[in-house]
Coordinates of C-alpha atoms in Angstrom, one line a residue:
Chain A
V8 CA -24.7 4.8 -28.6
L9 CA -22.5 6.1 -25.8
M10 CA -24.2 5.4 -22.5
R11 CA -24.1 8.4 -20.3
W12 CA -23.9 8.7 -16.5
I13 CA -26.1 11.5 -15.1
V14 CA -25.1 12.6 -11.6
K15 CA -28.0 13.6 -9.4
I16 CA -27.5 16.2 -6.7
L17 CA -30.3 16.8 -4.2
I18 CA -30.6 20.4 -3.1
K19 CA -32.4 21.8 -0.1
G20 CA -32.0 25.5 0.6
K21 CA -28.3 26.2 -0.2
S22 CA -27.1 22.7 0.7
A23 CA -26.6 19.4 -1.1
Y24 CA -27.9 16.2 0.4
Q25 CA -27.7 12.4 -0.1
S26 CA -30.7 10.2 0.7
V27 CA -32.0 6.7 0.3
G28 CA -35.5 6.6 -1.0
F29 CA -35.9 10.4 -0.6
S30 CA -35.9 10.2 3.2
D31 CA -33.2 10.5 5.9
Y32 CA -31.3 13.3 4.2
I33 CA -27.6 13.3 4.9
Y34 CA -25.8 16.7 4.5
L35 CA -23.1 16.5 1.9
G36 CA -22.0 20.1 1.9
C37 CA -22.6 23.5 0.5
A38 CA -24.4 23.1 -2.8
L39 CA -22.0 25.4 -4.6
N40 CA -19.0 23.4 -3.5
V41 CA -20.6 20.0 -4.3
C42 CA -21.7 21.2 -7.7
R43 CA -18.2 22.6 -8.4
T44 CA -16.5 19.4 -7.2
V45 CA -18.7 17.1 -9.3
S46 CA -18.4 19.4 -12.3
E47 CA -14.6 19.3 -12.1
M48 CA -14.8 15.5 -12.4
F49 CA -16.3 15.9 -15.9
P50 CA -19.5 13.9 -15.5
D51 CA -21.6 13.3 -18.6
E52 CA -24.5 15.4 -17.2
I53 CA -25.5 16.8 -13.8
A54 CA -29.2 16.8 -12.7
L55 CA -30.1 19.2 -9.9
Y56 CA -33.1 18.0 -7.9
F57 CA -34.5 20.9 -5.9
L58 CA -36.5 19.6 -3.0
D59 CA -38.0 22.8 -1.7
R60 CA -41.3 24.1 -3.1
N61 CA -39.7 27.5 -3.7
I62 CA -36.6 28.0 -5.6
D63 CA -34.2 31.0 -5.2
L64 CA -33.7 31.8 -8.9
K65 CA -30.7 33.9 -8.3
F66 CA -29.0 31.1 -6.3
T67 CA -30.0 28.6 -8.9
S68 CA -28.4 30.7 -11.6
K69 CA -25.2 31.0 -9.6
L70 CA -25.2 27.2 -9.0
I71 CA -25.7 26.4 -12.7
G72 CA -22.8 28.8 -13.3
Y73 CA -20.5 26.4 -11.5
I74 CA -21.4 23.6 -13.8
D75 CA -19.5 23.1 -17.0
S76 CA -21.2 19.8 -17.9
P77 CA -24.7 19.5 -19.5
C78 CA -27.2 20.4 -16.8
S79 CA -30.9 19.6 -16.1
V80 CA -33.1 20.7 -13.3
S81 CA -36.0 19.0 -11.5
W82 CA -38.2 20.9 -9.2
C83 CA -41.5 20.5 -7.5
W84 CA -43.0 24.0 -7.8
G85 CA -44.6 26.0 -10.6
R86 CA -47.7 25.1 -12.4
N87 CA -47.6 27.3 -15.5
L88 CA -45.5 28.3 -18.4
N89 CA -44.3 31.5 -16.7
D90 CA -42.6 29.4 -14.0
V91 CA -41.0 27.3 -16.6
D92 CA -39.7 30.4 -18.4
K93 CA -38.2 31.6 -15.2
I94 CA -36.3 28.4 -14.6
Y95 CA -35.1 28.2 -18.2
G96 CA -33.9 31.7 -17.7
T97 CA -31.3 30.6 -15.1
G98 CA -29.3 29.0 -18.0
V99 CA -30.3 25.4 -17.7
E100 CA -30.6 23.2 -20.9
R101 CA -33.2 20.7 -19.8
L102 CA -36.0 20.5 -17.3
I103 CA -37.2 17.3 -15.7
F104 CA -41.0 17.2 -15.2
N105 CA -42.2 14.7 -12.7
L106 CA -45.1 12.6 -13.8
G107 CA -46.5 13.1 -10.3
S108 CA -46.7 16.8 -10.8
A109 CA -49.7 18.6 -12.2
Y110 CA -48.4 19.0 -15.7
T111 CA -50.8 17.7 -18.4
A112 CA -49.8 16.4 -21.8
D113 CA -50.9 19.7 -23.3
A114 CA -48.7 21.6 -21.0
I115 CA -45.7 19.4 -21.7
N116 CA -46.5 19.8 -25.4
A117 CA -46.5 23.6 -25.1
I118 CA -43.2 23.5 -23.3
S119 CA -41.5 21.3 -25.8
N120 CA -42.9 23.5 -28.6
R121 CA -41.3 26.5 -26.9
Y122 CA -38.0 25.0 -25.9
G123 CA -37.6 22.0 -28.2
L124 CA -38.5 18.4 -27.6
S125 CA -35.0 17.4 -26.3
S126 CA -35.2 20.0 -23.5
C127 CA -38.2 18.3 -21.9
V128 CA -37.5 15.3 -19.7
L129 CA -40.3 13.2 -18.1
Q130 CA -39.5 11.5 -14.8
I131 CA -41.5 8.4 -14.0
N132 CA -41.4 7.4 -10.3
V133 CA -41.7 3.7 -9.8
Y134 CA -42.7 2.3 -6.4
R135 CA -42.8 -1.2 -5.1
K136 CA -46.1 -2.1 -3.5
S137 CA -46.9 -5.6 -2.3
G138 CA -44.4 -7.1 -4.7
T139 CA -45.7 -5.2 -7.8
L140 CA -44.2 -2.1 -9.4
E141 CA -46.5 0.9 -9.7
V142 CA -46.1 4.2 -11.3
L143 CA -47.0 7.2 -9.2
K144 CA -49.6 9.1 -11.1
S145 CA -49.9 12.2 -9.1
R146 CA -48.8 13.0 -5.6
H147 CA -50.7 16.3 -5.5
H148 CA -54.0 15.0 -6.7
P149 CA -55.6 12.6 -4.2
N150 CA -58.2 11.4 -6.6
T151 CA -55.8 9.9 -9.1
S152 CA -54.4 6.4 -8.5
N153 CA -51.2 4.6 -9.2
V154 CA -50.9 2.5 -12.3
D155 CA -49.2 -0.8 -12.7
L156 CA -45.8 -0.3 -14.4
H157 CA -46.6 -3.1 -16.8
R158 CA -49.7 -1.3 -18.0
F159 CA -47.8 2.0 -18.3
L160 CA -45.2 0.4 -20.5
L161 CA -47.8 -1.1 -22.8
G162 CA -48.9 2.4 -23.7
D163 CA -51.7 3.4 -21.3
S164 CA -53.4 6.2 -23.2
A165 CA -53.2 8.6 -20.2
F166 CA -49.5 8.4 -20.2
S167 CA -48.5 7.7 -23.8
S168 CA -49.2 11.3 -24.9
L169 CA -47.0 12.5 -22.0
V170 CA -44.2 10.2 -23.0
D171 CA -44.5 11.2 -26.7
N172 CA -44.2 14.9 -25.8
A173 CA -41.0 14.4 -23.9
G174 CA -37.4 14.2 -25.3
E175 CA -36.3 11.7 -22.7
C176 CA -37.7 9.6 -19.8
I177 CA -36.2 8.8 -16.5
F178 CA -37.4 5.6 -14.8
Q179 CA -36.7 6.2 -11.2
S180 CA -37.0 3.5 -8.6
V181 CA -37.9 5.5 -5.6
D182 CA -37.3 2.7 -3.1
A183 CA -33.8 2.0 -4.3
E184 CA -32.9 5.7 -5.0
G185 CA -29.5 6.6 -3.5
A186 CA -28.9 3.0 -2.2
F187 CA -25.5 1.4 -2.7
G188 CA -25.4 -2.1 -4.2
D189 CA -29.2 -2.2 -4.4
V190 CA -31.0 -1.7 -7.6
D191 CA -34.5 -2.6 -8.7
K192 CA -33.5 -5.3 -11.1
Q193 CA -37.2 -6.1 -11.8
M194 CA -37.8 -2.6 -12.9
I195 CA -34.8 -2.7 -15.3
E196 CA -36.0 -6.0 -16.7
L197 CA -39.6 -5.0 -17.1
V198 CA -38.8 -1.7 -18.8
G199 CA -36.2 -3.4 -21.0
Q200 CA -38.7 -6.0 -22.2
K201 CA -41.9 -3.9 -22.5
Y202 CA -41.0 -0.3 -23.3
A203 CA -42.6 0.5 -26.6
F204 CA -42.2 4.2 -27.0
Q205 CA -39.7 6.1 -29.3
T206 CA -38.6 8.4 -26.5
P207 CA -35.2 7.4 -25.2
F208 CA -34.9 6.6 -21.4
V209 CA -32.5 6.4 -18.6
F210 CA -32.6 4.2 -15.4
S211 CA -32.3 5.8 -12.0
G212 CA -32.3 4.4 -8.5
G213 CA -29.6 2.5 -6.7
F214 CA -26.3 1.5 -8.2
S215 CA -24.9 -1.9 -8.5
E216 CA -23.3 -4.4 -10.8
D217 CA -26.8 -5.1 -12.2
T218 CA -27.0 -1.5 -13.4
A219 CA -23.6 -1.9 -15.0
A220 CA -24.6 -5.1 -16.6
A221 CA -27.8 -3.6 -17.9
L222 CA -25.8 -0.9 -19.6
D223 CA -23.1 -3.2 -20.9
C224 CA -25.5 -5.4 -22.8
E225 CA -27.2 -2.4 -24.3
Y226 CA -30.5 -3.5 -22.8
H227 CA -32.9 -1.7 -25.1
P228 CA -32.5 0.4 -28.2
M229 CA -33.9 3.4 -26.4
L230 CA -31.7 3.1 -23.3
N231 CA -29.5 6.2 -23.1
G232 CA -27.7 5.7 -19.7
I233 CA -28.1 5.8 -16.0
A234 CA -28.7 8.5 -13.4
S235 CA -27.3 8.0 -9.9
S236 CA -26.6 10.1 -6.8
A237 CA -23.5 12.2 -6.3
M238 CA -22.3 9.8 -3.7
H239 CA -22.3 6.9 -6.3
F240 CA -20.3 9.1 -8.6
F241 CA -17.8 10.0 -5.8
S242 CA -17.5 6.3 -4.8
N243 CA -16.2 5.4 -8.2
F244 CA -13.1 7.3 -7.3
T245 CA -12.8 6.4 -3.6
L246 CA -14.5 3.1 -2.7
N247 CA -12.3 0.3 -4.1
G248 CA -14.7 -2.2 -2.7
M249 CA -17.3 -1.3 -5.4
R250 CA -16.3 -3.2 -8.5
I251 CA -18.4 -1.0 -10.8
D252 CA -16.4 0.3 -13.7
I253 CA -18.8 2.3 -15.8
K254 CA -16.8 5.1 -17.2
S255 CA -18.4 8.5 -17.8
V256 CA -18.2 9.2 -21.5
A257 CA -16.9 12.7 -20.9
R258 CA -14.1 11.4 -18.7
S259 CA -13.0 8.5 -20.9
Chain B
V24 CA -15.4 41.3 -29.1
I25 CA -18.0 38.6 -29.7
A26 CA -21.7 39.4 -29.8
V27 CA -24.0 36.8 -28.2
I28 CA -27.5 37.4 -29.6
D29 CA -30.0 37.5 -26.8
A30 CA -33.6 37.7 -28.1
G31 CA -35.0 36.2 -25.0
V32 CA -34.7 32.6 -26.2
G33 CA -31.9 30.0 -26.1
N34 CA -29.3 29.1 -23.5
V35 CA -27.5 32.4 -23.6
G36 CA -26.4 31.9 -20.0
S37 CA -24.5 28.7 -20.7
V38 CA -22.8 30.2 -23.8
T39 CA -21.7 33.3 -22.0
R40 CA -20.2 31.2 -19.2
W41 CA -18.4 29.1 -21.8
L42 CA -16.9 32.3 -23.3
E43 CA -15.9 33.5 -19.8
R44 CA -14.1 30.2 -19.2
E45 CA -12.3 30.5 -22.5
N46 CA -11.3 34.1 -21.6
L47 CA -13.1 35.5 -24.7
E48 CA -14.5 39.0 -24.6
F49 CA -18.2 39.2 -25.3
V50 CA -21.3 41.3 -25.0
R51 CA -24.9 40.1 -24.8
V52 CA -26.7 42.0 -27.5
K53 CA -30.4 42.5 -26.9
N54 CA -31.0 45.3 -29.4
A55 CA -30.7 44.4 -33.1
C56 CA -29.4 47.8 -34.1
E57 CA -26.3 47.4 -31.9
L58 CA -25.4 44.2 -33.7
I59 CA -23.9 45.9 -36.8
D60 CA -20.9 47.0 -34.8
Y61 CA -19.7 43.4 -34.2
K62 CA -17.8 41.1 -36.5
T63 CA -18.2 37.8 -34.6
L64 CA -21.7 36.6 -33.7
I65 CA -23.0 33.6 -31.8
L66 CA -26.5 32.2 -32.3
C67 CA -27.4 30.1 -29.2
G68 CA -29.4 26.9 -29.1
V69 CA -32.2 25.4 -26.9
S70 CA -35.6 26.4 -28.1
S71 CA -37.9 25.3 -30.9
L72 CA -37.1 26.8 -34.3
N73 CA -40.4 28.4 -34.9
N74 CA -40.4 30.1 -31.5
C75 CA -36.8 31.3 -32.0
V76 CA -37.4 32.7 -35.5
S77 CA -40.5 34.6 -34.2
A78 CA -38.5 36.1 -31.4
L79 CA -35.6 37.1 -33.8
E80 CA -38.1 38.5 -36.4
K81 CA -39.9 40.5 -33.7
S82 CA -36.7 42.0 -32.3
G83 CA -35.4 42.8 -35.8
F84 CA -32.3 40.5 -35.6
M85 CA -32.9 38.5 -38.7
S86 CA -32.1 41.1 -41.3
V87 CA -29.2 42.5 -39.3
I88 CA -27.6 39.0 -39.0
R89 CA -27.9 38.6 -42.8
D90 CA -26.2 42.0 -43.3
V91 CA -23.4 41.1 -40.9
A92 CA -22.9 37.7 -42.7
K93 CA -22.2 39.6 -46.0
E94 CA -19.1 41.1 -44.5
P95 CA -16.1 38.8 -45.5
S96 CA -14.3 39.6 -42.3
A97 CA -17.3 38.6 -40.1
R98 CA -17.7 35.2 -38.4
I99 CA -20.9 33.6 -37.3
L100 CA -21.2 30.5 -35.1
G101 CA -24.6 28.9 -34.8
I102 CA -25.0 26.4 -32.0
C103 CA -27.6 23.5 -32.3
L104 CA -30.8 25.5 -33.0
G105 CA -28.5 28.4 -34.0
M106 CA -27.1 26.1 -36.7
H107 CA -30.6 25.2 -37.9
L108 CA -31.4 29.0 -38.1
C109 CA -28.6 29.3 -40.6
F110 CA -30.4 27.2 -43.2
S111 CA -33.1 28.4 -45.5
E112 CA -36.1 26.9 -43.6
G113 CA -37.1 24.4 -40.9
S114 CA -40.2 22.6 -39.8
E115 CA -39.8 22.4 -36.0
G116 CA -43.0 23.8 -34.4
G117 CA -44.3 24.8 -37.9
I118 CA -42.6 25.9 -41.2
S119 CA -40.2 28.8 -40.6
K120 CA -38.2 30.9 -43.0
C121 CA -34.6 31.1 -41.7
L122 CA -31.4 33.0 -42.5
D123 CA -30.4 31.0 -45.6
L124 CA -26.6 31.3 -44.9
L125 CA -25.9 27.5 -45.2
E126 CA -27.0 24.8 -47.6
G127 CA -28.8 21.7 -46.4
N128 CA -32.0 20.3 -45.1
V129 CA -33.2 20.4 -41.5
I130 CA -35.2 17.2 -40.8
P131 CA -36.5 15.3 -37.7
V132 CA -33.6 13.3 -36.5
G133 CA -35.4 9.9 -36.6
E134 CA -37.2 10.5 -39.9
G135 CA -37.3 7.6 -42.3
M136 CA -35.6 5.3 -39.8
L137 CA -36.8 2.2 -38.0
T138 CA -39.3 2.6 -35.1
S139 CA -36.5 1.4 -32.8
T140 CA -34.7 4.7 -33.4
P141 CA -35.3 7.3 -30.8
R142 CA -36.9 10.6 -31.8
T143 CA -34.3 12.7 -30.0
N144 CA -30.5 12.5 -29.8
V145 CA -29.5 13.3 -26.3
G146 CA -26.0 12.4 -25.1
W147 CA -22.4 12.1 -26.1
R148 CA -21.4 11.0 -29.6
T149 CA -18.2 10.7 -31.5
I150 CA -17.7 13.2 -34.3
E151 CA -15.7 12.3 -37.4
S152 CA -14.1 14.4 -40.1
V153 CA -15.5 14.3 -43.7
Y154 CA -12.3 13.7 -45.7
D155 CA -13.3 15.9 -48.6
C156 CA -13.0 18.9 -46.4
L157 CA -9.3 18.3 -45.9
N158 CA -8.7 20.1 -49.2
E159 CA -10.2 23.1 -47.6
Q160 CA -8.4 26.3 -48.4
D161 CA -8.7 27.7 -44.9
A162 CA -5.7 26.3 -43.0
N163 CA -7.3 27.3 -39.7
L164 CA -10.5 25.3 -40.5
R165 CA -8.5 22.3 -41.7
K166 CA -6.5 22.2 -38.5
L167 CA -9.7 22.5 -36.4
V168 CA -11.3 19.6 -38.2
G169 CA -8.2 17.5 -37.8
E170 CA -8.2 18.2 -34.0
L171 CA -11.9 17.5 -33.6
N172 CA -11.8 14.2 -35.5
L173 CA -12.9 11.4 -33.3
E174 CA -13.6 13.6 -30.3
K175 CA -16.8 13.2 -28.2
A176 CA -19.3 16.0 -28.1
F177 CA -22.6 16.5 -26.3
F178 CA -25.7 16.5 -28.5
C179 CA -29.3 17.4 -27.4
H180 CA -31.7 17.9 -30.3
S181 CA -34.7 16.4 -32.1
F182 CA -34.0 17.9 -35.6
A183 CA -30.8 17.4 -37.6
V184 CA -29.1 18.4 -40.8
N185 CA -28.4 16.1 -43.7
I186 CA -24.8 15.9 -44.9
S187 CA -24.0 18.2 -47.8
S188 CA -20.9 19.6 -49.5
E189 CA -20.6 22.1 -46.6
T190 CA -20.3 19.4 -44.0
V191 CA -16.8 19.1 -42.4
L192 CA -17.6 16.8 -39.5
K193 CA -20.3 14.2 -39.1
Y194 CA -21.8 12.0 -36.5
R195 CA -23.8 8.8 -36.7
F196 CA -27.4 8.4 -35.3
G197 CA -29.3 5.3 -35.9
T198 CA -28.5 4.0 -39.4
R199 CA -27.5 7.4 -40.8
D200 CA -24.8 10.0 -40.7
F201 CA -25.7 13.7 -40.1
S202 CA -23.8 16.9 -40.2
A203 CA -22.1 17.8 -36.9
V204 CA -20.3 20.8 -38.2
H205 CA -21.3 22.7 -41.3
V206 CA -19.2 25.5 -42.8
R207 CA -19.7 28.0 -45.7
N208 CA -17.2 30.8 -45.9
N209 CA -17.6 32.8 -42.7
V210 CA -20.6 30.9 -41.2
M211 CA -20.2 27.8 -39.0
G212 CA -23.0 25.7 -37.6
V213 CA -22.4 23.1 -34.9
Q214 CA -25.1 20.6 -34.1
F215 CA -23.6 19.7 -30.7
H216 CA -23.1 22.0 -27.7
P217 CA -19.5 23.2 -27.6
E218 CA -20.3 25.1 -24.4
K219 CA -20.9 21.8 -22.7
S220 CA -18.4 19.6 -24.5
G221 CA -15.1 20.4 -22.7
R222 CA -12.1 20.1 -25.0
V223 CA -14.2 20.2 -28.1
G224 CA -15.6 23.6 -27.0
T225 CA -12.1 24.9 -26.3
L226 CA -10.9 23.9 -29.8
I227 CA -13.9 25.7 -31.4
A228 CA -13.3 28.8 -29.3
D229 CA -9.6 28.8 -30.2
Y230 CA -9.9 28.2 -34.0
W231 CA -13.1 29.8 -34.9
L232 CA -13.8 32.5 -32.4
R233 CA -10.2 33.5 -31.3
R234 CA -8.9 32.8 -34.9
R235 CA -5.7 31.3 -33.6

């Protein structure tokens, strides 16, 4: 298995941002320029995270046009298949569905039947709360509660049908997301030990030697790679202080 | 001029941008009756097979593609799902009768393997030539296979094709080898995404589409 490195670019309006834990956004530059710059470095995959509730489809299509690498899109709007059709229509290969969004297992199943299983990616947001790791069930539905990551990994029936209908899962540590030298080692270990599904997964959130070590030792047969922010990807070229030497498959 | 079949399914946008980068002239053909004027066709990927076959049947593309394939001077490139379409049938999303231009079986990628094998193949893999094909008459194809040998390509699929006598390049998934590039006369099916695979895509554009 060739571990791949997915570069995440956060987009608000027509600009690209960097953040830690999805707060305190730092402006990186014009989204078109950032996408083009990253694309020219031949990453294994680029994931665009649209942070606005409304997406400018024309702009999205133009943005994806700058990307030569495989591309996936995460967005927080849209609650029906028509919205999904529109976003696939921009030329993206894969869509990332947030577990915290309102999509049900049936909806994910309908989408994977229409676009193929491998085009459907399920993102699982993991939070640290009083020392334990929890999976955010739904941000938009106040009546639902978070679930312990341990229970989730053992195949909680509410989630297993969602995971089974996805082509890949992203375990995203929200607290460590975008941080340098800080990765949720406990999340990596727990997922590596307990994950019992046949859907491959990637780790996301923070970037450190622990992440590199997790990939080097082929942590789990379903592990496909890591996702990290654009700044982590840039740093591999510019910050000599970081001794992380994961090479993008496409660049090697 | 290359005709990119646009029946409202598949990643047509990615494929046309790839052709632009490769400086290849193309048109997006939405109307089946226009297709007969073209000698080079591309069937795009990203959809489920059943959904794609329904869309192509509904828009009348299936029979026209079969007609074009009978022309010895024509060339057809099927990408990922477009490759699966070139076989006789598939089971993704329900049993579908396909174009029957290539010989082989389309099966779920993890079928018959250990439970520790993923159900989807997403990511970069090394492709390897199948040495039998080096006796291939077509010098162009022989050269292409030689150049692609041991290159890395981007795969994103949950169904795959078993190796047959028409396989020219293979890849390994789990404990088995599958067909990465399948060729019969003027029809080529590629399991990976050349439009997203950098140099590999350029080589396919040069040797198969541009007929260097």
